[in-house]
Coordinates of C-alpha atoms and ligand atoms in Angstrom, one line a residue:
X1326 CA 91.3 83.8 98.4
X1327 CA 92.9 85.5 95.5
X1328 CA 91.6 88.9 94.5
X1329 CA 89.5 87.7 91.5
X1330 CA 87.7 85.3 93.8
X1331 CA 87.2 88.0 96.5
X1332 CA 85.6 90.3 94.0
X1333 CA 83.0 87.5 93.3
X1334 CA 82.7 85.9 96.7
X1335 CA 82.4 89.0 98.9
X1336 CA 78.7 89.4 99.6
X1337 CA 76.3 91.0 102.0
X1338 CA 75.0 88.5 104.6
X1339 CA 72.3 86.2 103.1
X1340 CA 68.8 86.9 104.3
X1341 CA 66.3 84.3 105.5
X1342 CA 65.1 84.1 101.8
X1343 CA 68.4 82.2 100.9
X1344 CA 68.9 84.4 97.8
X1345 CA 71.9 83.5 95.5
X1346 CA 72.6 86.9 94.1
X1347 CA 72.7 89.9 96.5
X1348 CA 69.3 91.7 96.8
X1349 CA 69.0 95.5 96.3
X1350 CA 68.4 97.2 99.7
X1351 CA 66.2 100.1 98.7
X1352 CA 65.6 101.5 102.1
X1353 CA 66.4 104.9 103.4
X1354 CA 66.6 103.8 107.1
X1355 CA 67.0 100.8 109.3
X1356 CA 65.1 99.7 112.4
X1357 CA 66.4 98.8 115.8
X1358 CA 65.4 95.6 117.6
X1359 CA 65.0 97.6 120.8
X1360 CA 65.8 100.9 122.3
X1361 CA 69.1 99.7 123.7
X1362 CA 70.3 98.5 120.3
X1363 CA 69.5 101.9 118.9
X1364 CA 71.5 103.6 121.6
X1365 CA 74.5 101.3 121.2
X1366 CA 74.7 101.7 117.4
X1367 CA 74.5 105.5 117.7
X1368 CA 77.2 105.4 120.4
X1369 CA 79.4 103.3 118.0
X1370 CA 79.6 100.5 120.5
X1371 CA 78.3 98.0 118.0
X1372 CA 78.3 98.2 114.2
X1373 CA 75.0 98.5 112.4
X1374 CA 73.1 100.4 109.7
X1375 CA 71.2 103.5 110.8
X1376 CA 70.4 105.5 107.7
X1377 CA 71.5 105.1 104.0
X1378 CA 73.3 108.4 104.1
X1379 CA 75.8 106.7 106.5
X1380 CA 75.8 103.2 105.2
X1381 CA 73.7 100.5 103.4
X1382 CA 74.4 96.8 102.9
X1383 CA 74.9 97.4 99.1
X1384 CA 77.4 100.2 99.6
X1385 CA 79.2 98.3 102.3
X1386 CA 79.6 95.3 100.0
X1387 CA 80.9 97.5 97.2
X1388 CA 83.4 99.2 99.6
X1389 CA 84.6 95.9 100.9
X1390 CA 85.4 94.7 97.4
X1391 CA 87.3 97.8 96.5
X1392 CA 89.3 97.7 99.8
X1393 CA 90.2 94.1 99.1
X1394 CA 91.5 95.0 95.7
X1395 CA 93.3 98.2 96.8
X1396 CA 94.7 96.6 100.0
X1397 CA 93.0 99.4 101.9
X1398 CA 91.9 99.3 105.6
X1399 CA 88.6 101.2 105.0
X1400 CA 86.6 103.1 102.4
X1401 CA 83.7 105.3 101.7
X1402 CA 81.4 105.3 98.7
X1403 CA 80.1 108.5 96.9
X1404 CA 77.5 109.5 94.4
X1405 CA 80.1 110.4 91.8
X1406 CA 83.9 110.4 91.2
X1407 CA 83.9 114.2 91.8
X1408 CA 82.0 113.8 95.1
X1409 CA 84.8 111.4 96.2
X1410 CA 87.6 113.6 95.1
X1411 CA 86.0 116.7 96.7
X1412 CA 85.5 114.8 100.0
X1413 CA 89.1 113.5 99.9
X1414 CA 90.1 117.2 100.2
X1415 CA 87.2 118.8 102.1
X1416 CA 87.0 116.0 104.6
X1417 CA 90.7 116.2 105.6
X1418 CA 91.8 119.8 105.0
X1419 CA 91.0 123.1 106.6
X1420 CA 91.4 126.8 105.9
X1421 CA 95.1 127.7 105.8
X1422 CA 96.2 124.3 104.4
X1423 CA 98.1 123.9 101.2
X1424 CA 98.0 121.1 98.5
X1425 CA 100.7 120.2 96.0
X1426 CA 99.2 118.6 92.9
X1427 CA 100.8 117.2 89.8
X1428 CA 99.7 119.4 86.9
X1429 CA 97.8 117.0 84.7
X1430 CA 94.6 116.2 86.6
X1431 CA 91.0 115.8 85.8
X1432 CA 89.3 119.1 84.7
X1433 CA 86.9 119.4 87.6
X1434 CA 89.6 118.5 90.1
X1435 CA 91.6 121.4 88.6
X1436 CA 88.6 123.7 89.1
X1437 CA 88.3 122.6 92.7
X1438 CA 91.9 123.5 93.4
X1439 CA 92.1 126.7 91.5
X1440 CA 88.6 128.2 91.8
X1441 CA 86.6 126.7 94.7
X1442 CA 89.1 125.9 97.4
X1443 CA 90.8 129.3 97.4
X1444 CA 87.4 130.7 98.5
X1445 CA 87.8 128.7 101.7
X1446 CA 91.4 129.5 102.2
X1447 CA 92.9 126.2 100.9
X1448 CA 95.6 127.0 98.3
X1449 CA 97.6 124.8 95.9
X1450 CA 100.7 124.6 93.8
X1451 CA 101.2 122.6 90.7
X1452 CA 104.3 120.6 89.8
X1453 CA 105.1 118.9 86.5
X1454 CA 105.4 115.1 86.2
X1455 CA 108.2 115.8 83.6
X1456 CA 110.2 117.5 86.4
X1457 CA 109.3 115.6 89.5
X1458 CA 112.3 117.1 91.4
X1459 CA 110.2 120.2 91.6
X1460 CA 108.0 118.5 94.1
X1461 CA 110.1 119.2 97.1
X1462 CA 110.5 122.9 96.2
X1463 CA 106.7 123.2 96.1
X1464 CA 106.2 121.9 99.6
X1465 CA 105.4 124.6 102.1
X1466 CA 105.2 124.6 105.9
X1467 CA 101.4 124.3 105.6
X1468 CA 101.3 121.6 102.9
X1469 CA 99.0 118.9 104.1
X1470 CA 98.4 116.9 100.9
X1471 CA 100.0 115.7 97.7
X1472 CA 97.5 114.9 95.0
X1473 CA 98.1 113.1 91.6
X1474 CA 96.9 110.9 88.9
X1475 CA 99.0 108.2 87.3
X1476 CA 98.9 107.6 84.4
X1477 CA 97.7 111.1 83.5
X1478 CA 94.8 112.0 81.2
X1479 CA 95.2 112.2 78.3
X1480 CA 99.1 112.5 78.1
X1481 CA 99.6 109.1 79.9
X1482 CA 102.6 110.4 81.9
X1483 CA 103.5 108.3 84.9
X1484 CA 104.5 109.4 88.4
X1485 CA 106.9 106.9 90.2
X1486 CA 105.0 106.0 93.3
X1487 CA 107.9 104.3 95.0
X1488 CA 110.0 107.5 94.6
X1489 CA 107.0 109.6 95.6
X1490 CA 106.4 107.8 98.9
X1491 CA 110.0 108.2 99.9
X1492 CA 109.0 111.9 100.6
X1493 CA 107.1 110.6 103.6
X1494 CA 110.4 109.9 105.4
X1495 CA 111.0 113.6 105.4
X1496 CA 107.4 114.8 105.6
X1497 CA 105.5 112.1 107.5
X1498 CA 102.4 114.3 108.1
X1499 CA 101.6 115.0 104.4
X1500 CA 98.8 112.9 103.1
X1501 CA 99.4 111.3 99.7
X1502 CA 96.2 111.1 97.7
X1503 CA 96.2 109.3 94.3
X1504 CA 93.3 109.3 91.9
X1505 CA 93.6 105.7 90.7
X1506 CA 90.7 105.8 88.2
X1507 CA 92.7 105.3 85.0
X1508 CA 94.7 102.3 86.1
X1509 CA 92.1 100.7 88.4
X1510 CA 93.4 98.8 91.5
X1511 CA 93.5 95.6 89.4
X1512 CA 96.5 97.1 87.4
X1513 CA 98.1 99.4 90.0
X1514 CA 98.1 99.4 93.8
X1515 CA 99.3 102.8 95.2
X1516 CA 98.6 101.8 98.8
X1517 CA 101.3 99.1 98.5
X1518 CA 103.9 101.8 98.0
X1519 CA 102.7 103.8 101.1
X1520 CA 100.1 106.1 99.5
X1521 CA 97.6 107.1 102.2
X1522 CA 94.4 107.3 100.3
X1523 CA 93.2 106.5 96.8
X1524 CA 90.2 108.2 95.2
X1525 CA 88.2 106.9 92.2
X1526 CA 85.6 107.6 89.7
X1527 CA 83.7 104.3 89.7
X1528 CA 81.8 105.6 86.7
X1529 CA 84.7 104.5 84.5
X1530 CA 86.2 101.0 84.6
X1531 CA 84.5 99.9 87.8
X1532 CA 81.1 100.1 86.0
X1533 CA 82.7 99.6 82.7
X1534 CA 79.5 99.8 80.8
X1535 CA 78.7 103.5 80.9
X1536 CA 75.5 103.2 83.1
X1537 CA 75.9 104.8 86.5
X1538 CA 77.9 107.5 88.3
X1539 CA 79.9 106.5 91.4
X1540 CA 83.0 107.3 93.4
X1541 CA 85.0 105.8 96.2
X1542 CA 87.8 106.8 98.5
X1543 CA 89.8 104.0 100.3
X1544 CA 92.9 104.0 102.5
X1545 CA 94.1 104.4 106.1
X1546 CA 91.3 103.8 108.6
X1547 CA 92.0 106.9 110.7
X1548 CA 91.7 109.2 107.6
X1549 CA 88.6 107.4 106.4
X1550 CA 87.1 107.8 109.9
X1551 CA 87.8 111.6 109.7
X1552 CA 86.2 111.7 106.3
X1553 CA 83.2 109.7 107.6
X1554 CA 82.2 112.7 109.8
X1555 CA 82.3 114.9 106.7
X1556 CA 80.0 112.6 104.6
X1557 CA 77.6 111.8 107.4
X1558 CA 76.8 115.5 107.7
X1559 CA 77.1 116.7 104.1
X1560 CA 75.4 113.8 102.3
X1561 CA 77.3 112.8 99.1
X1562 CA 76.4 109.1 99.6
X1563 CA 76.2 106.6 96.8
X1564 CA 72.7 105.2 96.1
X1565 CA 71.9 101.6 97.0
X1566 CA 71.1 100.9 93.4
X1567 CA 74.4 102.2 92.0
X1568 CA 76.3 100.3 94.7
X1569 CA 74.4 97.1 93.9
X1570 CA 75.2 97.6 90.2
X1571 CA 78.8 98.6 90.7
X1572 CA 79.4 95.6 93.1
X1573 CA 78.1 93.3 90.4
X1574 CA 80.4 95.0 87.9
X1575 CA 83.5 94.4 90.0
X1576 CA 82.9 90.7 89.7
X1577 CA 84.1 91.0 86.0
X1578 CA 86.6 93.8 86.5
X1579 CA 89.7 91.6 86.1
X1580 CA 88.5 89.8 82.9
X1581 CA 87.3 93.1 81.4
X1582 CA 90.6 94.8 82.2
X1583 CA 92.6 92.0 80.7
X1584 CA 90.7 92.4 77.5
X1585 CA 90.8 96.3 77.6
X1586 CA 94.6 96.1 78.0
X1587 CA 95.3 93.5 75.3
X1588 CA 93.1 95.3 72.8
X1589 CA 94.7 98.7 73.7
X1590 CA 98.2 97.3 73.2
X1591 CA 97.2 96.1 69.8
X1592 CA 95.6 99.5 68.9
X1593 CA 98.8 101.2 70.1
X1594 CA 101.0 98.9 67.9
X1595 CA 98.8 99.5 64.9
X1596 CA 98.9 103.3 65.3
X1597 CA 102.7 103.2 65.8
X1598 CA 103.0 101.4 62.5
X1599 CA 100.9 104.0 60.6
X1600 CA 102.6 106.7 58.6
X1601 CA 99.6 109.0 59.4
X1602 CA 100.6 109.2 63.1
X1603 CA 103.2 111.5 64.6
X1604 CA 103.5 109.9 68.0
X1605 CA 101.7 107.2 70.1
X1606 CA 101.6 107.1 73.9
X1607 CA 100.7 103.8 75.7
X1608 CA 102.4 102.9 79.0
X1609 CA 103.3 99.3 77.9
X1610 CA 104.6 100.3 74.5
X1611 CA 108.5 100.1 74.5
X1612 CA 108.6 103.6 72.9
X1613 CA 107.0 105.2 76.0
X1614 CA 109.6 107.4 77.7
X1615 CA 108.7 105.7 81.1
X1616 CA 108.3 102.2 79.8
X1617 CA 110.5 100.6 82.5
X1618 CA 108.5 102.4 85.2
X1619 CA 105.2 101.4 83.6
X1620 CA 106.3 97.8 83.5
X1621 CA 107.2 97.9 87.2
X1622 CA 104.2 99.9 88.5
X1623 CA 101.4 98.7 86.3
X1624 CA 100.5 95.0 85.7
X1625 CA 99.3 95.9 82.2
X1626 CA 99.2 99.1 80.2
X1627 CA 95.5 100.1 80.8
X1628 CA 92.8 100.7 78.3
X1629 CA 93.7 104.2 77.0
X1630 CA 95.8 105.1 74.0
X1631 CA 96.6 108.6 73.0
X1632 CA 98.2 109.6 69.7
X1633 CA 98.9 112.7 67.6
X1634 CA 97.6 112.5 64.1
X1635 CA 99.6 114.3 61.3
X1636 CA 97.8 117.4 60.1
X1637 CA 96.6 119.0 63.4
X1638 CA 93.2 120.0 64.4
X1639 CA 91.4 119.8 61.0
X1640 CA 92.8 116.4 60.3
X1641 CA 91.8 115.2 63.8
X1642 CA 88.2 116.4 63.2
X1643 CA 88.1 114.6 59.8
X1644 CA 89.5 111.4 61.5
X1645 CA 86.7 111.5 64.2
X1646 CA 84.0 112.1 61.6
X1647 CA 85.3 109.2 59.5
X1648 CA 85.0 106.6 62.3
X1649 CA 82.0 104.3 61.8
X1650 CA 81.9 101.9 64.7
X1651 CA 83.9 103.9 67.3
X1652 CA 81.8 106.6 68.9
X1653 CA 82.8 110.2 69.7
X1654 CA 82.3 110.9 73.5
X1655 CA 84.2 112.5 76.3
X1656 CA 83.7 109.5 78.5
X1657 CA 86.1 106.6 78.9
X1658 CA 86.3 103.1 80.4
X1659 CA 83.4 101.6 78.5
X1660 CA 82.9 98.3 76.8
X1661 CA 82.5 100.4 73.6
X1662 CA 85.5 102.0 72.0
X1663 CA 85.4 105.8 72.3
X1664 CA 87.4 108.5 70.6
X1665 CA 87.9 112.0 72.2
X1666 CA 89.6 115.2 70.9
X1667 CA 90.9 116.6 74.2
X1668 CA 92.0 120.0 72.9
X1669 CA 88.4 121.0 71.7
X1670 CA 86.4 119.2 74.5
X1671 CA 87.7 117.9 77.8
X1672 CA 90.7 120.3 77.9
X1673 CA 89.3 123.2 75.9
X1674 CA 89.2 125.5 78.9
X1675 CA 93.0 125.4 79.1
X1676 CA 95.2 127.7 77.0
X1677 CA 97.2 126.2 74.2
X1678 CA 100.4 126.7 76.2
X1679 CA 98.8 124.9 79.3
X1680 CA 97.7 122.1 77.0
X1681 CA 101.2 121.7 75.6
X1682 CA 102.6 121.4 79.1
X1683 CA 100.5 118.3 79.8
X1684 CA 101.1 116.8 76.3
X1685 CA 97.9 117.8 74.5
X1686 CA 98.4 119.0 70.9
X1687 CA 95.8 120.2 68.3
X1688 CA 96.1 116.7 66.7
X1689 CA 95.9 114.7 69.9
X1690 CA 93.3 112.0 70.0
X1691 CA 92.5 109.8 73.0
X1692 CA 91.1 106.3 72.4
X1693 CA 89.4 104.5 75.2
X1694 CA 89.7 101.0 73.8
X1695 CA 86.7 98.8 74.4
X1696 CA 85.9 95.1 74.4
X1697 CA 84.8 94.7 70.8
X1698 CA 86.7 92.2 68.6
X1699 CA 90.2 93.7 68.1
X1700 CA 90.0 93.3 64.3
X1701 CA 86.9 95.5 64.1
X1702 CA 88.5 98.2 66.3
X1703 CA 91.8 98.3 64.3
X1704 CA 89.9 98.2 61.0
X1705 CA 87.7 101.2 61.9
X1706 CA 90.6 103.3 63.1
X1707 CA 92.8 102.3 60.1
X1708 CA 90.0 103.2 57.7
X1709 CA 89.4 106.6 59.3
X1710 CA 93.2 107.3 59.1
X1711 CA 93.1 106.6 55.4
X1712 CA 89.8 108.5 54.7
X1713 CA 90.9 111.6 56.7
X1714 CA 94.1 112.1 54.7
Ligands
LIG2307 C1 85.8 110.9 85.4 C2 86.9 111.2 86.3 C3 86.6 111.8 87.5 C4 85.3 112.3 87.9 O1 84.4 111.3 88.1 P1 82.8 111.4 87.9 O2 82.3 110.1 88.2 O3 82.5 111.8 86.5 O4 82.3 112.5 88.8 C5 87.7 112.1 88.4 N1 89.0 111.7 88.0 C6 89.3 111.1 86.9 C7 90.7 110.7 86.6 C8 88.2 110.8 86.0 O5 88.5 110.2 84.8

């Protein structure tokens, strides 16, 4: 089956009720047919559900779909994207280990690496996507993991995954961990290049309708097994309800992403044609500095467009306030178009210099382009550009 079909046809085994759509398994625990079955499941001799902190038919179905799409051997579902990202570090690293991370990463991931992990003896070094050659210089004897996001948020810089994975020839024991939330595995498949694990906030495009939190890590079976020990005993499990909802959402991920991408490209083109805009970043816009790489690595350009409005912070504020249909929120990956001012919200904890390093300026605006009719989106943005002058 092709991947669109797998996302629709992968389903938990039908019950004796012959249901069409998969039921919601709201049960904390599972029973054993007899004492021997209980023993064998606990001993890992046969597969079976024990307790929903470990597995549940709804979470298993969700994981199977994501693994099919990512080309992963195994996966684990989490209560949020941050629970997934945290477990991808904490489940695989120990005190004394070192992480090399590309600088533009999600704010809470930055806090994990710079504030929380040092408390437990796990250190990290940042490298710049603009200077990827710096990667090897940052690797230490105790480096166990390389972590990155591509494209980055909100600068939409890319890291060449084919180039990155070549580093494994020299350092076969370093785990490469990619947060693939922005692109989604429909548009970009890091594991095909040799990446070991991908981590995700399912809250974004996987849900796509701004309803629930969720996260997933997928990749090599031995690493997932090691992480399984961590989640069994620490409890960041995804709820059955969220898994049921997210699994349903994955049925429409390809058609939604196709529309997010075609709408986003049109928004990027309209912004580039405007005299009110200094610069537009969108991976599949020919003016993107890494356009060729974006074409190779991403099936389409994704749903996020970032631009710098002329007139800096005050103009950016007037622009946001002049939007009528488009909402102001820090979220992304929703059916509704969302506008964000990163410098004063999602990235306000960074210094102006740190923001500049990752391509955030006082006039930067990130648009998460939704699924409304493209004419309505472009009209609202164009009007706000005029009104805010
Ligand atoms: C939102 C996000 C996260 C965190 O996910 P939550 O579901 O909000 O916990 C991590 N990484 C990226 C790239 C994100 O956009």
